[in-house]
Short mmCIF file of C-alpha atoms in Angstrom, two decimals:
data_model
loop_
_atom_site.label_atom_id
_atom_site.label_comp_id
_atom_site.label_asym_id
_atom_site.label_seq_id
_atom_site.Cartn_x
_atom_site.Cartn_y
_atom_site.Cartn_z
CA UNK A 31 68.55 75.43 78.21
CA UNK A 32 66.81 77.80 76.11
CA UNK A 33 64.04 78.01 78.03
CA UNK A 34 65.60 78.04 81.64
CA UNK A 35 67.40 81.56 79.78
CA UNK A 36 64.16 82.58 79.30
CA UNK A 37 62.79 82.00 82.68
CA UNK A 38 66.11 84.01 84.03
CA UNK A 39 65.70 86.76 82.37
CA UNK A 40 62.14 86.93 83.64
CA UNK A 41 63.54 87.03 87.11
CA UNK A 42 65.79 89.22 86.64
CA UNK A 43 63.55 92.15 84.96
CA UNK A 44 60.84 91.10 87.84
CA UNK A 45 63.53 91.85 90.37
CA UNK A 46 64.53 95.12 88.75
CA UNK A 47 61.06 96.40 88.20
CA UNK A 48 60.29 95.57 91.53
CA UNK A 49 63.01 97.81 93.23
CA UNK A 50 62.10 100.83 95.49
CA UNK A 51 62.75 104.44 95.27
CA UNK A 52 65.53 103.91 98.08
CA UNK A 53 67.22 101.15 96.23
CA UNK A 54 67.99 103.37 93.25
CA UNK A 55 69.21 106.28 95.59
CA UNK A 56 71.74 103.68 97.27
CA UNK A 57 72.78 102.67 93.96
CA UNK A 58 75.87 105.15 93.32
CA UNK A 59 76.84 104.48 96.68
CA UNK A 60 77.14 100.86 95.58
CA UNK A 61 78.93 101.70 92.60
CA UNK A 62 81.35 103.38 94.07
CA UNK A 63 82.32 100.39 96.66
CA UNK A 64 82.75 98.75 93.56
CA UNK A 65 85.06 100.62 91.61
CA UNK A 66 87.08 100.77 95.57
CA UNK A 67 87.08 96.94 95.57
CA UNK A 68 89.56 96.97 93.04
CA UNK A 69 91.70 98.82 94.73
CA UNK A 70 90.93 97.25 98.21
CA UNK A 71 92.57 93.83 96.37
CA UNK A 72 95.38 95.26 94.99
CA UNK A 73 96.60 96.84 98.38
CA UNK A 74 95.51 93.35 100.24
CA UNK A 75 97.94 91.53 97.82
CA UNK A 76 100.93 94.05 97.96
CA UNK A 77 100.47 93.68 101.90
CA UNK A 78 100.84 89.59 101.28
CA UNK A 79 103.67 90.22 98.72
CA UNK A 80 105.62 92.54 101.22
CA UNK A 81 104.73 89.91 104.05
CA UNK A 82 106.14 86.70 102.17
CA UNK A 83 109.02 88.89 101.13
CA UNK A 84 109.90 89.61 105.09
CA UNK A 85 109.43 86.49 106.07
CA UNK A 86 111.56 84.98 103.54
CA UNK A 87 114.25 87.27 104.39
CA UNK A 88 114.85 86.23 107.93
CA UNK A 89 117.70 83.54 108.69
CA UNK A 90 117.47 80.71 110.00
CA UNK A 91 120.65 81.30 112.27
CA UNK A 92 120.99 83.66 114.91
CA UNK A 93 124.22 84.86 113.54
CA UNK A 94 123.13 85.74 110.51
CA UNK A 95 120.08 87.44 111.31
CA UNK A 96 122.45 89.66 113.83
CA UNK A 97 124.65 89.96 110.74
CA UNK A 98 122.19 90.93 108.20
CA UNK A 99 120.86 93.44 110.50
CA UNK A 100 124.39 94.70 111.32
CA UNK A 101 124.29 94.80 107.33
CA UNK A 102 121.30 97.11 106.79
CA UNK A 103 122.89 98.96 109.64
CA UNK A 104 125.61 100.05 106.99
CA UNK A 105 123.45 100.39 104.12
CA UNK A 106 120.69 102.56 106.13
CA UNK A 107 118.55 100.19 105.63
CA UNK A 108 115.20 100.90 107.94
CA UNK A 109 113.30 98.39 106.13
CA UNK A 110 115.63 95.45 106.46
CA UNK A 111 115.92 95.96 109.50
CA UNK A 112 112.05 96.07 110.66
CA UNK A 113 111.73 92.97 108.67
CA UNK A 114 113.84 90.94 110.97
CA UNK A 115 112.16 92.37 114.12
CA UNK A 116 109.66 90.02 116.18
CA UNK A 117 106.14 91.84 116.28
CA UNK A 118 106.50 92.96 119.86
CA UNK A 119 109.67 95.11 118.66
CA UNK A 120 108.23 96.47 115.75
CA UNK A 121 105.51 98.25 118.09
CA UNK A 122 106.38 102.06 117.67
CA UNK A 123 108.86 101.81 114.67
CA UNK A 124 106.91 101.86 112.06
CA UNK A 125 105.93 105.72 111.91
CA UNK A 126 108.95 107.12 112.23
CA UNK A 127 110.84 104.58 110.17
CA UNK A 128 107.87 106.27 107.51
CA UNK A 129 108.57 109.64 108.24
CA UNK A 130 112.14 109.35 107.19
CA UNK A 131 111.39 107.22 104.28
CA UNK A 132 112.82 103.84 105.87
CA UNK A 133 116.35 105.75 106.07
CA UNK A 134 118.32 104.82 109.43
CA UNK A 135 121.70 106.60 110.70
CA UNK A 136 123.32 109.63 109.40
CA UNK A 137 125.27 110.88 106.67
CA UNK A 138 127.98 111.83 109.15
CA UNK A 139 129.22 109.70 111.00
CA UNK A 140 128.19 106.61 109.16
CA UNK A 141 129.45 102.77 109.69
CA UNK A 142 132.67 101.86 107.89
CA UNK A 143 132.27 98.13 108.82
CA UNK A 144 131.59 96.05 112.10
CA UNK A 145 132.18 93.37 114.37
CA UNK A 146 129.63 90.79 115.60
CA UNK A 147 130.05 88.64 118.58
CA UNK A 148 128.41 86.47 120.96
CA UNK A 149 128.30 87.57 124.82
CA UNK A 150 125.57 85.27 126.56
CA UNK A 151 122.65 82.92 125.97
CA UNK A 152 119.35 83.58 128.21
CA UNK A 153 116.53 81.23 128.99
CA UNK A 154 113.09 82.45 130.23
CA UNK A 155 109.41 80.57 130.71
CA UNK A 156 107.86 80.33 128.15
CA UNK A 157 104.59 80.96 129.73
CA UNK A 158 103.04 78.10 127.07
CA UNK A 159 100.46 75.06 128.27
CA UNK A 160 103.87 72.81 128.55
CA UNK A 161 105.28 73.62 131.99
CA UNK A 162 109.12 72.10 130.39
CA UNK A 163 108.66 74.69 127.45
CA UNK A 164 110.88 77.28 127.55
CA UNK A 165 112.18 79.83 124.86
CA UNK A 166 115.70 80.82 124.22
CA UNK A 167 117.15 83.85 123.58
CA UNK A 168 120.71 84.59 122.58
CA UNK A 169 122.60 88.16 123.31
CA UNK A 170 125.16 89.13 120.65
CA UNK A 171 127.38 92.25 120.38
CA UNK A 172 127.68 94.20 117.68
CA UNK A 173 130.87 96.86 116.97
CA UNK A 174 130.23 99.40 114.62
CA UNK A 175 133.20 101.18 113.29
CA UNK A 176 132.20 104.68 112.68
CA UNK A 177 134.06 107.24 110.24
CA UNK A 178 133.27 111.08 109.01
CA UNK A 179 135.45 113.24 106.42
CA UNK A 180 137.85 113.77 109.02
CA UNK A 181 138.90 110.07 109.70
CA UNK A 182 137.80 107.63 112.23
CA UNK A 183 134.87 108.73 114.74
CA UNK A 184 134.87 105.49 117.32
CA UNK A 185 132.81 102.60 117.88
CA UNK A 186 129.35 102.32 118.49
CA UNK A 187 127.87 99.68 120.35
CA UNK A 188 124.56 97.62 120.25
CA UNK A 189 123.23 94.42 122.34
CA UNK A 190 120.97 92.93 120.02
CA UNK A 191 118.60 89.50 121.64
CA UNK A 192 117.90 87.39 119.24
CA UNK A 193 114.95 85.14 119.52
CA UNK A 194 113.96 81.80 117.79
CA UNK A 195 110.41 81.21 115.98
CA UNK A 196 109.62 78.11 114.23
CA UNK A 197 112.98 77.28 112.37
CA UNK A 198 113.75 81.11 111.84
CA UNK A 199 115.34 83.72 114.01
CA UNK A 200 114.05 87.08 114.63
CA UNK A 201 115.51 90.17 116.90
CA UNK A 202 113.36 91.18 119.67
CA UNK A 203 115.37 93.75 121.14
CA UNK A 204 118.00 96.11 120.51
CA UNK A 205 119.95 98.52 123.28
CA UNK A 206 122.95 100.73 123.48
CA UNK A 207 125.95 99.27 125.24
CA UNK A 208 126.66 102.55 127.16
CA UNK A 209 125.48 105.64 127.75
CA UNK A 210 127.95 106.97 125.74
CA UNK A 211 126.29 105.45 122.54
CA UNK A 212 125.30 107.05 119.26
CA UNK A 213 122.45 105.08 118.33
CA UNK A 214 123.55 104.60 114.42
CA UNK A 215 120.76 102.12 114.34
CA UNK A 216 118.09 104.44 114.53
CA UNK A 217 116.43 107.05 112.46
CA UNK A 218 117.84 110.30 112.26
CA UNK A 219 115.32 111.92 114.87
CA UNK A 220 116.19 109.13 117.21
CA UNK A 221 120.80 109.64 117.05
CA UNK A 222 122.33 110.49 120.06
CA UNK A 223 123.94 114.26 119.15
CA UNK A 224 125.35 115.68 121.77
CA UNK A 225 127.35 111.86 122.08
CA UNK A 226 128.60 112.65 118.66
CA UNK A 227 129.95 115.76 119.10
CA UNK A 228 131.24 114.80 122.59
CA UNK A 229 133.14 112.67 120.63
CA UNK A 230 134.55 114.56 117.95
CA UNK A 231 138.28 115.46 119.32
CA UNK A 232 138.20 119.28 118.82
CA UNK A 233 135.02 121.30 117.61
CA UNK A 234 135.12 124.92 116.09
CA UNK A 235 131.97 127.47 116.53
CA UNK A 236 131.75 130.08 113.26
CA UNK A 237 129.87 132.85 114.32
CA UNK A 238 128.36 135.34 111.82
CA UNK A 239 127.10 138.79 112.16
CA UNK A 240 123.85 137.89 110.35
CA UNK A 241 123.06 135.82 113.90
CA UNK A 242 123.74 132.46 112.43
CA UNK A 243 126.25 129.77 114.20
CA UNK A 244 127.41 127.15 112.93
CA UNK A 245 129.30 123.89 115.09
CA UNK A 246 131.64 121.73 112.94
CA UNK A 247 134.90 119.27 113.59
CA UNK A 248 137.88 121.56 113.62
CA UNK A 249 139.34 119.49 111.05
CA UNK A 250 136.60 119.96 108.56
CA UNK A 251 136.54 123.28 109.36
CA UNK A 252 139.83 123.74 108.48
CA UNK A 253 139.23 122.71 104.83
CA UNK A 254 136.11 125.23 104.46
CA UNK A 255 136.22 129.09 103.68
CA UNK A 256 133.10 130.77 105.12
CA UNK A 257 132.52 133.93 103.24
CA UNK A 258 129.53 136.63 104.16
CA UNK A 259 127.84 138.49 101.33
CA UNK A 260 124.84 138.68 99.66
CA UNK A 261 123.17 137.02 97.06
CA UNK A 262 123.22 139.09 93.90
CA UNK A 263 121.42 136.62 92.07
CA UNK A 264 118.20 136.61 94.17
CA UNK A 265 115.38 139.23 94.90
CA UNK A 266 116.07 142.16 96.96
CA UNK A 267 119.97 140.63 97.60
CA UNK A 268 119.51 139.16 101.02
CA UNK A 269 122.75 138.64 103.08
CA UNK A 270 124.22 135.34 102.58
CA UNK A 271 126.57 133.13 104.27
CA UNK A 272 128.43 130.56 101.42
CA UNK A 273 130.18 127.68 102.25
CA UNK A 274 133.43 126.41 100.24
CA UNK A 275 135.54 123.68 99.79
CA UNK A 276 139.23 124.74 99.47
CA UNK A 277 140.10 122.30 96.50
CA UNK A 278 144.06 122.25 97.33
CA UNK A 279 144.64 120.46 94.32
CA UNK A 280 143.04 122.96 91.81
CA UNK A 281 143.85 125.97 94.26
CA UNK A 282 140.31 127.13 94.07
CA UNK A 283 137.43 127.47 97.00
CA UNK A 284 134.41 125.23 95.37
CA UNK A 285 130.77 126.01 96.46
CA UNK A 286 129.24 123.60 98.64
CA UNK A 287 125.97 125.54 100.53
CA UNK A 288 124.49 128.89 101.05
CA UNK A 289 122.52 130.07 103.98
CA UNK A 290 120.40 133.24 103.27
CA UNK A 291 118.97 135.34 105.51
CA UNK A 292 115.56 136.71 105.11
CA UNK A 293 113.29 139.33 106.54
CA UNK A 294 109.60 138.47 107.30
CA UNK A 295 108.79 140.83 104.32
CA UNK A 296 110.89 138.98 102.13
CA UNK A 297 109.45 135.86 103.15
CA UNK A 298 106.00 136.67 101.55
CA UNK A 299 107.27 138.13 98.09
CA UNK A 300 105.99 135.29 96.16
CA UNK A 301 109.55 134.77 94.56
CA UNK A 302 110.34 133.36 97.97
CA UNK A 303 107.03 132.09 98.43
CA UNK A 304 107.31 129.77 94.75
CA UNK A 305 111.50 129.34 95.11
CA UNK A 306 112.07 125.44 94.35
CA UNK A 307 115.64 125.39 95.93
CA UNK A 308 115.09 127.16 98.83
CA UNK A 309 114.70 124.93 102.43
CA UNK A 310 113.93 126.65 106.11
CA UNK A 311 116.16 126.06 108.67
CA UNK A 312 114.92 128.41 111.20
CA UNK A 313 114.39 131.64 112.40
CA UNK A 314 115.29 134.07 115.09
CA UNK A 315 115.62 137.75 116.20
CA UNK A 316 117.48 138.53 113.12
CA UNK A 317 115.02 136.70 110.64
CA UNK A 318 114.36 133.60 108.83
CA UNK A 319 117.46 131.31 107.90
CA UNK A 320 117.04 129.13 104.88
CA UNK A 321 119.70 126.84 103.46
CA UNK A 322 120.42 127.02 99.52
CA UNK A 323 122.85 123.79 97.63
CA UNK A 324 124.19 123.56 94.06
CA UNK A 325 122.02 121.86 92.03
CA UNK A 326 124.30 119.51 90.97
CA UNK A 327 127.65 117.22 92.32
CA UNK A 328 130.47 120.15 92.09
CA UNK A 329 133.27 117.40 90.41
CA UNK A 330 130.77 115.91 87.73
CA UNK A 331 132.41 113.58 85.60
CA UNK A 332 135.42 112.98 88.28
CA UNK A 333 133.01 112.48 91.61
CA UNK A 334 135.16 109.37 92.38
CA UNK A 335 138.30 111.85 92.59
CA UNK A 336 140.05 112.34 96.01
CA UNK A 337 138.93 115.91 95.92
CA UNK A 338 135.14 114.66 94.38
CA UNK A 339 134.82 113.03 97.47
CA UNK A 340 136.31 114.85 99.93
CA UNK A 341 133.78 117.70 98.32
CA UNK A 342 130.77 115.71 98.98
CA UNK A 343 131.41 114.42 102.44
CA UNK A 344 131.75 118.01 103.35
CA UNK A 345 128.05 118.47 102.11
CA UNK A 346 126.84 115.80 103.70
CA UNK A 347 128.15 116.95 106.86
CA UNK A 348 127.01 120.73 106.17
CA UNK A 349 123.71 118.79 105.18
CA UNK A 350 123.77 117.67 108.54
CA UNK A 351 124.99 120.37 110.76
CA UNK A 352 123.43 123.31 109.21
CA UNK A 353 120.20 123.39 110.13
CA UNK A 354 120.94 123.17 114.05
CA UNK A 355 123.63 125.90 114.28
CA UNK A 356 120.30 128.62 114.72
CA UNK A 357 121.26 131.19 117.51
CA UNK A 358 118.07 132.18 119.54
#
């Protein structure tokens, strides 16, 4: 054994001593593929983690894949819901499920519960070796019941086709029942919004002098004050549209969001350059619109209050509607 150590060794220095200029200069090219293998294996197992986690998530009913996607619906659950997709229907999701961070829907309207049915079965060719082999697929509807701070929205609509793979079932396609659909299903990008505010029963413009509009529900409108000044507490005090709740318990109008107004100057002062709360909404004739939110929940400690809640589904709406109220 000793011996045959011996003799490997010799190898080994004969095959070092023996290698070329050009070997050596390829050498920290090799080293650093293998400080990236490493990493290479680590990503190939999360990708077979994520992939048995998927595939154990899908039913092996038709209803209750239709449900648990009807489910993730509710939550805003983007990634559920790719998971139960067939590969054909996940073609073109995946990037802009990404680019909202696997968030579906909207903060208002979002889906208070829904219905599932089923409407119709389909069978198609196959197109396998078997000339008898055919595959199935089922049509269900699904009823979302949709709600905002002001009370019940409607109901929007989805035919979902649910197809059968091995013992498991998996959606391969989803559509709106009408034209007159929202689309709460998809990302944010994707929502139908002039269908949602066709549907709203009454909506209310505010129109400020600083050139900025803004399009809400008359009824949530009717529990905001909108008050133009300017903000004392940042550089140069640039006009400023604020947004309050009017608590009518307490009796008091509550901050909820701030839209400032800046010049192009003002935009390059690096205060407004480095300002961590500040977000652009747009700009226009009359300058550059950015939107400005409390930096924390208004009711802390009683967010679960009538007035707590009322408070934040007024931001979340504001969060929604402000930053397309820009007048050209």
């Amino acid at each position: 054994m000793y011996k045959k150590l011996i003799a490997l060794g010799s190898a080994l220095a004969i095959g070092v001593t023996a290698y070329s200029a050009a070997s050596i200069a390829q050498q920290p090219a090799n080293a650093a593929a293998a400080v990236e293998k490493p990493a290479e294996a680590a990503h190939s197992t999360l990708a077979e983690q994520l992939k048995m986690l998927e595939s154990g998530i899908v039913p092996t009913s038709p209803y209750e894949t239709v449900q648990t996607w009807a489910k993730a619906v509710k939550m805003r659950n983007g990634a559920l819901q790719y998971a139960l997709f067939t590969e054909q229907a996940r073609l073109g999701l995946k990037t802009p499920m990404e680019s909202f961070h696997w968030v579906t829907g909207t903060s208002s309207p979002w889906v208070e519960g829904f219905t599932v049915t089923s409407i119709t079965e389909d069978k198609a060719d196959s197109g396998q070796a078997q000339a008898q082999a055919q595959t199935k697929t089922l049509k269900f509807q699904v009823d979302f019941d949709l709600v905002t701070s002001t009370g019940k929205f409607g109901t929007d609509r989805a035919i979902i086709g649910v197809t059968q793979k091995g013992d498991q079932w998996f959606i391969e396609s989803v559509a709106p029942a009408s034209e007159k659909s929202v689309g709460i299903w998809n990302t944010p990008e994707s929502l139908n919004d002039q269908n949602i505010e066709k549907t709203f029963e009454t909506m209310k413009a505010y129109d400020s002098t600083l050139g900025y509009r803004i399009l809400l529900p008359e009824k949530a409108m009717s529990k905001l004050k909108i008050e133009q000044s300017t903000c004392a507490n940042e550089e140069g005090n640039p006009p400023c549209l604020n947004f309050f709740y009017k608590d009518p318990a307490a009796k008091k109008d509550v901050l909820l969001a701030t839209v400032v107004r800046l010049s192009k100057e003002q935009e390059k002062l690096p205060y407004y350059q480095e300002h961590p709360f500040l977000t652009k909404l747009g700009e226009n004739k009359a300058g550059a619109f950015y939107s400005l939110y409390p930096s924390e929940h208004q009711y802390a400690g009683a967010e679960d209050s009538e007035q707590g809640r009322e408070w934040m589904q007024l931001l979340e709406l504001l969060q929604q509607r402000i930053g397309k109220s820009i007048q050209p």
